[in-house]
Short mmCIF file of C-alpha atoms in Angstrom, two decimals:
data_model
loop_
_atom_site.label_atom_id
_atom_site.label_comp_id
_atom_site.label_asym_id
_atom_site.label_seq_id
_atom_site.Cartn_x
_atom_site.Cartn_y
_atom_site.Cartn_z
CA MET D 3 -32.30 9.30 -22.36
CA ALA D 4 -31.67 10.28 -18.94
CA SER D 5 -32.23 8.16 -15.73
CA ALA D 6 -35.45 9.09 -13.85
CA ASN D 7 -34.53 10.88 -10.40
CA ILE D 8 -35.98 9.86 -7.37
CA LYS D 9 -38.69 12.45 -7.40
CA GLU D 10 -40.10 10.59 -10.31
CA VAL D 11 -39.73 7.33 -8.82
CA ALA D 12 -41.55 8.64 -5.57
CA ARG D 13 -44.49 10.05 -7.49
CA TYR D 14 -45.45 7.05 -9.52
CA ALA D 15 -45.20 4.74 -6.77
CA GLY D 16 -47.65 7.26 -4.93
CA VAL D 17 -45.41 7.41 -1.81
CA SER D 18 -42.91 10.33 -0.31
CA LEU D 19 -39.37 11.14 -0.97
CA GLY D 20 -38.65 9.94 2.41
CA THR D 21 -39.58 6.50 1.51
CA VAL D 22 -38.13 6.22 -1.17
CA SER D 23 -34.70 7.03 0.51
CA ASN D 24 -35.82 4.48 3.53
CA VAL D 25 -36.10 1.89 0.60
CA LEU D 26 -33.01 2.67 -0.58
CA ASN D 27 -31.35 2.71 2.35
CA ARG D 28 -33.08 1.14 5.34
CA PRO D 29 -35.67 -1.20 3.39
CA GLU D 30 -36.16 -2.44 6.86
CA VAL D 31 -38.33 0.46 8.24
CA VAL D 32 -40.52 0.01 5.05
CA SER D 33 -43.29 -2.47 5.04
CA PRO D 34 -43.13 -5.21 2.11
CA THR D 35 -46.07 -3.76 0.66
CA THR D 36 -44.38 -0.38 0.27
CA ARG D 37 -41.18 -1.29 -0.59
CA GLN D 38 -42.27 -3.54 -3.45
CA ARG D 39 -44.15 -0.67 -4.78
CA VAL D 40 -41.21 1.65 -4.78
CA LEU D 41 -38.77 -0.95 -6.13
CA ASP D 42 -41.56 -2.04 -9.22
CA ALA D 43 -41.57 1.94 -9.63
CA ILE D 44 -37.52 1.98 -9.77
CA ASP D 45 -37.40 -1.15 -12.19
CA LYS D 46 -40.29 0.48 -14.60
CA LEU D 47 -38.38 4.04 -14.50
CA GLY D 48 -34.93 3.04 -15.12
CA TYR D 49 -33.68 5.06 -11.76
CA VAL D 50 -30.22 4.70 -10.98
CA ARG D 51 -28.74 5.72 -7.78
CA ASN D 52 -26.06 8.21 -7.65
CA ASP D 53 -23.69 6.97 -5.41
CA SER D 54 -21.04 9.51 -5.81
CA ALA D 55 -23.85 12.36 -5.02
CA ARG D 56 -25.23 10.51 -2.24
CA GLN D 57 -21.29 9.75 -0.47
CA LEU D 58 -20.87 13.51 -0.61
CA ARG D 59 -23.75 14.36 1.28
CA ALA D 60 -23.09 12.14 3.70
CA GLY D 61 -19.37 13.18 3.86
CA ARG D 62 -18.05 10.05 2.98
CA SER D 63 -16.68 9.17 -0.37
CA ARG D 64 -14.94 5.78 -1.47
CA THR D 65 -12.11 7.39 -3.48
CA VAL D 66 -8.68 7.20 -1.59
CA ALA D 67 -5.64 9.57 -2.82
CA ILE D 68 -2.37 8.95 -2.87
CA VAL D 69 0.29 11.49 -3.97
CA VAL D 70 3.89 10.74 -4.68
CA LEU D 71 6.58 12.70 -5.18
CA ASP D 72 7.34 11.18 -8.81
CA VAL D 73 5.06 8.82 -10.44
CA SER D 74 7.69 7.93 -13.28
CA ASN D 75 9.95 6.76 -10.65
CA PRO D 76 9.34 2.73 -11.10
CA PHE D 77 9.13 2.40 -6.94
CA PHE D 78 6.38 4.69 -6.68
CA THR D 79 4.97 2.70 -9.71
CA ASP D 80 5.38 -0.19 -7.12
CA VAL D 81 3.74 1.38 -4.31
CA ILE D 82 0.76 2.52 -6.30
CA HIS D 83 0.17 -1.02 -7.37
CA GLY D 84 0.06 -2.71 -3.90
CA ALA D 85 -2.41 0.56 -2.38
CA GLU D 86 -4.50 0.17 -5.59
CA ALA D 87 -5.07 -3.73 -5.17
CA VAL D 88 -5.75 -3.67 -1.34
CA VAL D 89 -8.23 -0.24 -1.93
CA GLU D 90 -9.86 -2.28 -4.70
CA SER D 91 -10.35 -5.23 -2.98
CA ALA D 92 -11.96 -3.19 -0.07
CA GLY D 93 -14.62 -1.54 -3.03
CA GLY D 94 -12.83 1.64 -3.39
CA MET D 95 -10.75 4.02 -6.46
CA LEU D 96 -6.93 4.44 -5.81
CA VAL D 97 -7.03 8.03 -7.73
CA VAL D 98 -2.54 9.02 -8.14
CA CYS D 99 -1.54 12.82 -7.76
CA ASN D 100 1.77 13.61 -8.96
CA SER D 101 3.65 16.12 -6.56
CA GLY D 102 6.57 16.28 -9.02
CA GLU D 103 9.06 16.73 -5.90
CA ASP D 104 7.33 20.43 -5.46
CA ALA D 105 5.86 21.60 -2.48
CA ARG D 106 3.47 23.89 -4.28
CA ARG D 107 2.30 21.37 -6.50
CA GLU D 108 1.50 18.55 -3.84
CA HIS D 109 -0.35 22.16 -1.98
CA ARG D 110 -2.79 22.46 -4.74
CA HIS D 111 -3.54 18.56 -4.48
CA LEU D 112 -4.08 18.78 -1.32
CA ASP D 113 -6.59 21.72 -1.69
CA MET D 114 -8.58 19.67 -4.28
CA LEU D 115 -8.77 16.12 -2.33
CA GLU D 116 -9.54 18.34 0.89
CA GLU D 117 -12.87 19.42 -1.28
CA GLN D 118 -13.33 16.39 -3.03
CA ARG D 119 -13.70 14.99 0.69
CA VAL D 120 -12.12 11.58 -0.47
CA GLN D 121 -12.27 8.39 2.28
CA GLY D 122 -8.49 8.89 2.98
CA LEU D 123 -4.92 10.15 1.84
CA LEU D 124 -1.62 8.20 1.04
CA ILE D 125 1.26 10.68 0.92
CA THR D 126 5.17 10.71 0.21
CA PRO D 127 5.24 14.42 1.29
CA VAL D 128 7.66 17.00 -0.21
CA SER D 129 8.59 17.99 3.33
CA ASP D 130 8.51 16.96 6.66
CA GLY D 131 5.27 14.66 7.15
CA ARG D 132 4.38 17.12 10.19
CA HIS D 133 3.34 20.01 8.54
CA LYS D 134 0.34 21.24 9.26
CA ARG D 135 -1.89 21.36 5.61
CA LEU D 136 -2.40 17.47 6.58
CA ASP D 137 -4.10 18.33 9.87
CA ALA D 138 -6.87 19.83 7.97
CA PHE D 139 -7.79 16.31 7.06
CA VAL D 140 -7.59 14.87 10.19
CA ALA D 141 -9.59 17.43 11.10
CA HIS D 142 -12.31 16.72 8.82
CA GLY D 143 -12.30 13.27 10.05
CA ILE D 144 -9.97 12.28 6.50
CA PRO D 145 -7.44 9.39 7.75
CA VAL D 146 -4.04 10.61 6.71
CA VAL D 147 -1.33 7.87 6.59
CA LEU D 148 2.43 8.54 5.30
CA VAL D 149 4.03 6.22 2.69
CA ASP D 150 7.86 6.17 2.62
CA ARG D 151 8.22 8.08 5.63
CA GLY D 152 8.22 7.85 9.24
CA SER D 153 5.20 10.15 11.03
CA GLY D 154 6.67 11.74 14.12
CA HIS D 155 2.89 12.19 14.98
CA PRO D 156 0.49 10.62 17.16
CA SER D 157 -2.84 11.58 14.77
CA ARG D 158 -1.92 9.86 11.53
CA CYS D 159 -0.13 6.18 10.67
CA SER D 160 3.25 5.97 8.68
CA VAL D 161 4.63 3.03 6.61
CA ALA D 162 8.44 3.58 5.84
CA VAL D 163 11.91 1.58 5.52
CA ASP D 164 14.48 2.45 7.95
CA ASP D 165 16.65 4.32 5.66
CA VAL D 166 19.27 4.93 8.06
CA ALA D 167 19.97 1.27 8.18
CA GLY D 168 19.80 1.23 4.48
CA GLY D 169 22.39 3.65 4.05
CA ARG D 170 24.60 1.71 6.65
CA LEU D 171 24.24 -1.33 4.54
CA ALA D 172 25.76 0.66 1.30
CA ALA D 173 28.49 1.64 3.01
CA ASP D 174 29.17 -1.08 4.96
CA HIS D 175 29.25 -2.83 1.93
CA LEU D 176 31.52 -0.47 -0.05
CA VAL D 177 34.23 -0.09 3.04
CA ASP D 178 34.13 -4.27 2.68
CA GLN D 179 35.54 -3.81 -1.22
CA GLY D 180 38.20 -1.50 0.25
CA HIS D 181 36.54 1.92 -0.57
CA GLU D 182 37.88 5.06 1.50
CA ARG D 183 36.57 7.97 -0.78
CA ILE D 184 33.01 7.83 -1.02
CA LEU D 185 30.34 10.08 -3.05
CA TYR D 186 27.04 10.14 -2.08
CA VAL D 187 24.96 11.62 -4.58
CA GLY D 188 21.25 12.41 -3.98
CA GLY D 189 18.85 15.32 -3.34
CA PRO D 190 17.08 17.73 -2.81
CA LEU D 191 18.54 16.79 0.82
CA SER D 192 15.22 18.47 1.84
CA ILE D 193 13.76 14.99 1.11
CA ARG D 194 13.59 13.17 4.84
CA GLN D 195 14.36 9.49 2.52
CA VAL D 196 17.70 11.41 0.54
CA ALA D 197 19.21 12.62 4.48
CA ASP D 198 18.42 9.51 6.13
CA ARG D 199 20.34 7.63 3.49
CA ARG D 200 23.27 10.08 4.09
CA ALA D 201 23.10 10.11 7.41
CA GLY D 202 23.44 6.02 7.57
CA ALA D 203 26.30 6.32 5.49
CA THR D 204 28.30 8.63 7.63
CA ALA D 205 27.33 6.68 10.69
CA ALA D 206 28.78 3.69 8.87
CA LEU D 207 32.34 4.88 8.00
CA ALA D 208 32.55 6.73 11.22
CA ASP D 209 32.08 3.52 12.91
CA ARG D 210 34.05 1.16 10.27
CA ALA D 211 36.47 3.55 8.75
CA PRO D 212 37.32 6.68 10.51
CA GLN D 213 39.97 7.49 7.97
CA ALA D 214 37.73 7.13 5.14
CA GLU D 215 35.87 10.18 3.42
CA LEU D 216 32.24 10.58 2.37
CA LEU D 217 31.56 13.15 0.11
CA THR D 218 28.51 14.94 -1.02
CA TYR D 219 27.19 15.81 -4.62
CA GLU D 220 23.95 17.23 -3.83
CA THR D 221 21.47 16.88 -6.96
CA ALA D 222 18.08 19.12 -7.75
CA SER D 223 16.08 15.78 -8.29
CA LEU D 224 16.26 11.83 -8.00
CA SER D 225 16.33 11.16 -11.99
CA VAL D 226 18.25 9.60 -14.56
CA ALA D 227 19.21 12.93 -16.00
CA ALA D 228 20.29 14.04 -12.76
CA GLY D 229 22.66 11.12 -12.42
CA ARG D 230 23.72 11.68 -15.92
CA GLN D 231 24.78 15.56 -14.70
CA ALA D 232 26.52 13.78 -11.73
CA ALA D 233 28.96 11.80 -13.81
CA GLU D 234 29.88 14.63 -16.35
CA ASP D 235 31.33 16.19 -13.02
CA ILE D 236 32.84 13.07 -11.76
CA ALA D 237 34.32 12.56 -14.75
CA THR D 238 36.30 16.00 -14.56
CA ILE D 239 37.77 15.12 -11.12
CA PRO D 240 41.53 14.28 -11.43
CA VAL D 241 41.81 10.50 -11.70
CA ASP D 242 44.14 10.34 -7.67
CA GLU D 243 41.17 12.64 -6.36
CA ARG D 244 38.18 10.60 -8.11
CA PRO D 245 36.00 9.15 -5.71
CA THR D 246 36.43 5.04 -5.82
CA ALA D 247 32.93 4.88 -4.91
CA VAL D 248 29.54 6.09 -5.77
CA PHE D 249 26.61 5.60 -3.37
CA CYS D 250 23.20 7.03 -4.80
CA ALA D 251 20.17 8.16 -3.22
CA ASN D 252 17.76 6.02 -5.40
CA ASP D 253 18.06 3.85 -8.53
CA LEU D 254 17.20 6.22 -11.43
CA LEU D 255 20.43 8.04 -10.17
CA ALA D 256 22.60 5.45 -9.77
CA LEU D 257 21.28 4.19 -13.53
CA GLY D 258 22.45 7.30 -14.82
CA VAL D 259 25.49 7.78 -13.15
CA LEU D 260 26.27 4.58 -14.70
CA GLN D 261 25.10 5.89 -18.14
CA GLY D 262 27.29 8.81 -17.87
CA LEU D 263 30.88 7.27 -16.45
CA THR D 264 30.21 4.79 -19.42
CA MET D 265 30.40 7.53 -22.00
CA HIS D 266 33.40 9.17 -20.47
CA GLY D 267 35.18 5.54 -20.52
CA ILE D 268 35.15 5.12 -16.77
CA ARG D 269 34.84 1.22 -15.71
CA VAL D 270 31.86 0.39 -13.27
CA PRO D 271 33.13 -1.30 -10.96
CA GLY D 272 36.97 -1.35 -12.17
CA ASP D 273 37.12 2.72 -11.75
CA ILE D 274 34.38 3.50 -9.95
CA ALA D 275 32.17 1.09 -7.76
CA LEU D 276 28.27 2.31 -7.91
CA VAL D 277 25.53 1.09 -5.54
CA GLY D 278 22.03 2.56 -5.76
CA TYR D 279 18.98 2.51 -3.98
CA ASP D 280 15.31 0.59 -4.05
CA ASP D 281 16.19 -2.12 -6.51
CA ILE D 282 14.10 -0.77 -9.36
CA ASP D 283 13.41 -3.90 -12.04
CA PHE D 284 15.90 -2.09 -14.27
CA ALA D 285 18.14 -2.52 -11.44
CA ALA D 286 19.19 -6.31 -12.46
CA ALA D 287 18.46 -5.58 -16.06
CA ALA D 288 21.77 -2.69 -16.51
CA ALA D 289 23.96 -3.08 -18.75
CA VAL D 290 26.70 -3.53 -15.44
CA PRO D 291 23.98 -4.69 -13.64
CA LEU D 292 23.20 -2.66 -10.25
CA SER D 293 23.98 -3.29 -6.58
CA SER D 294 21.10 -1.82 -4.61
CA VAL D 295 19.49 -1.21 -1.40
CA ARG D 296 16.00 -3.37 -1.72
CA GLN D 297 12.59 -2.00 -0.28
CA PRO D 298 9.55 -4.14 0.02
CA ARG D 299 8.17 -1.49 -2.56
CA ALA D 300 4.48 -3.17 -3.16
CA GLN D 301 4.24 -3.97 0.54
CA LEU D 302 4.72 -0.34 1.78
CA GLY D 303 1.61 0.47 -0.20
CA ARG D 304 -0.48 -2.31 0.94
CA THR D 305 0.34 -1.58 4.39
CA ALA D 306 -0.36 1.79 4.09
CA ALA D 307 -3.73 1.27 2.34
CA GLN D 308 -4.77 -1.14 5.03
CA LEU D 309 -3.78 1.14 7.90
CA LEU D 310 -5.43 3.56 6.60
CA LEU D 311 -8.76 1.71 5.95
CA GLU D 312 -8.56 0.56 9.30
CA GLU D 313 -8.88 4.04 10.25
CA SER D 314 -11.56 4.72 8.30
CA LEU D 315 -13.96 2.03 9.62
CA GLU D 316 -12.89 2.57 13.59
CA GLY D 317 -12.74 5.93 13.15
CA GLU D 318 -11.67 7.57 16.88
CA LYS D 319 -11.40 4.00 18.26
CA HIS D 320 -8.20 3.41 15.68
CA SER D 321 -5.03 3.19 17.03
CA HIS D 322 -2.32 4.63 15.38
CA ARG D 323 0.92 2.78 13.87
CA HIS D 324 4.12 3.63 12.72
CA VAL D 325 5.14 0.38 10.65
CA VAL D 326 9.05 0.41 9.84
CA PHE D 327 10.29 -2.54 7.31
CA GLN D 328 14.01 -3.10 7.24
CA PRO D 329 15.89 -2.98 3.58
CA GLU D 330 18.36 -5.42 2.37
CA LEU D 331 21.71 -5.13 0.31
CA VAL D 332 21.56 -6.80 -3.10
CA VAL D 333 24.95 -7.09 -4.41
CA ARG D 334 25.64 -7.25 -7.96
CA ALA D 335 28.22 -6.48 -10.34
CA SER D 336 28.52 -2.73 -10.31
CA SER D 337 30.20 -3.23 -7.03
CA ASP D 338 31.57 -6.21 -6.90
CA TYR D 339 34.33 -6.55 -9.38
CA SER D 340 34.40 -10.77 -8.67
CA ARG D 341 30.73 -10.71 -10.13
CA GLY D 342 31.89 -9.51 -13.48
CA HIS D 343 33.22 -5.92 -14.69
CA SER D 344 33.14 -3.75 -17.43
CA GLY D 345 35.87 -1.92 -19.74
#
């Protein structure tokens, strides 16, 4: 049976709609006798307040949205879990949207989320985080926090990892292992994180080993399949021209490269050393444990959600912050022959 509506409650209690609304939202302005009469009517009729409709009428919601590049990537799974814990502890709900690294799909998600007037938006944008589409959210009073991406914008907070420093860590390690012909596998390069990680590696080689060469293999996506395709192409290069080390823009690519090289009988790290990025759980569990640049994945999500909720509460008084975490290199067998080898 459908629950009673507010008009029926008012009629049963013999009061106006405004009085019922005050009992629900500002009970202190209603006399105790009238307030009790309305509460008795609510109890008798089984009235349930439509909280979502009330919030939409007021232009508010307790729903926070997060838009990520690839929901199947364990890196983003951990980011989402971190954000979800903070949002739910504040009495809200986190809705997850997957852009699939597709700008048009991202825009469709943003259109719908703006129409729904979500409480706030967490996003790892496909393109530059300064694009004007996000300005519409801010103009409507919906806070936006960039996740795993620097903001460079005064009207929105951001939480990121220093990916240039992460690229340096990976390249420095490979130089320390004696490698001078290194291949960077990642793409599209239009994704800021991918470009920054390559920039860090390039800078490290320039400083540490000017004679070394950083080659680039741009992938269409950051997936295991793209990594396997890269390995197929690497395997066709003559041995004396082949890179001796591969640095991948993320661990999914690195795992695909590892699979592909192994299928072609190319030993890791005996023939080619391999370093990934993110240090997802699968990295340590790979057939050859994968060296990787670790990011504080759940902490990224938690911090981003905290900044968003702070801005939602503080409004114009909020002071925008740009939090940057430092990455950490975790060395395992895939890049350090002394830790064990395959083949």
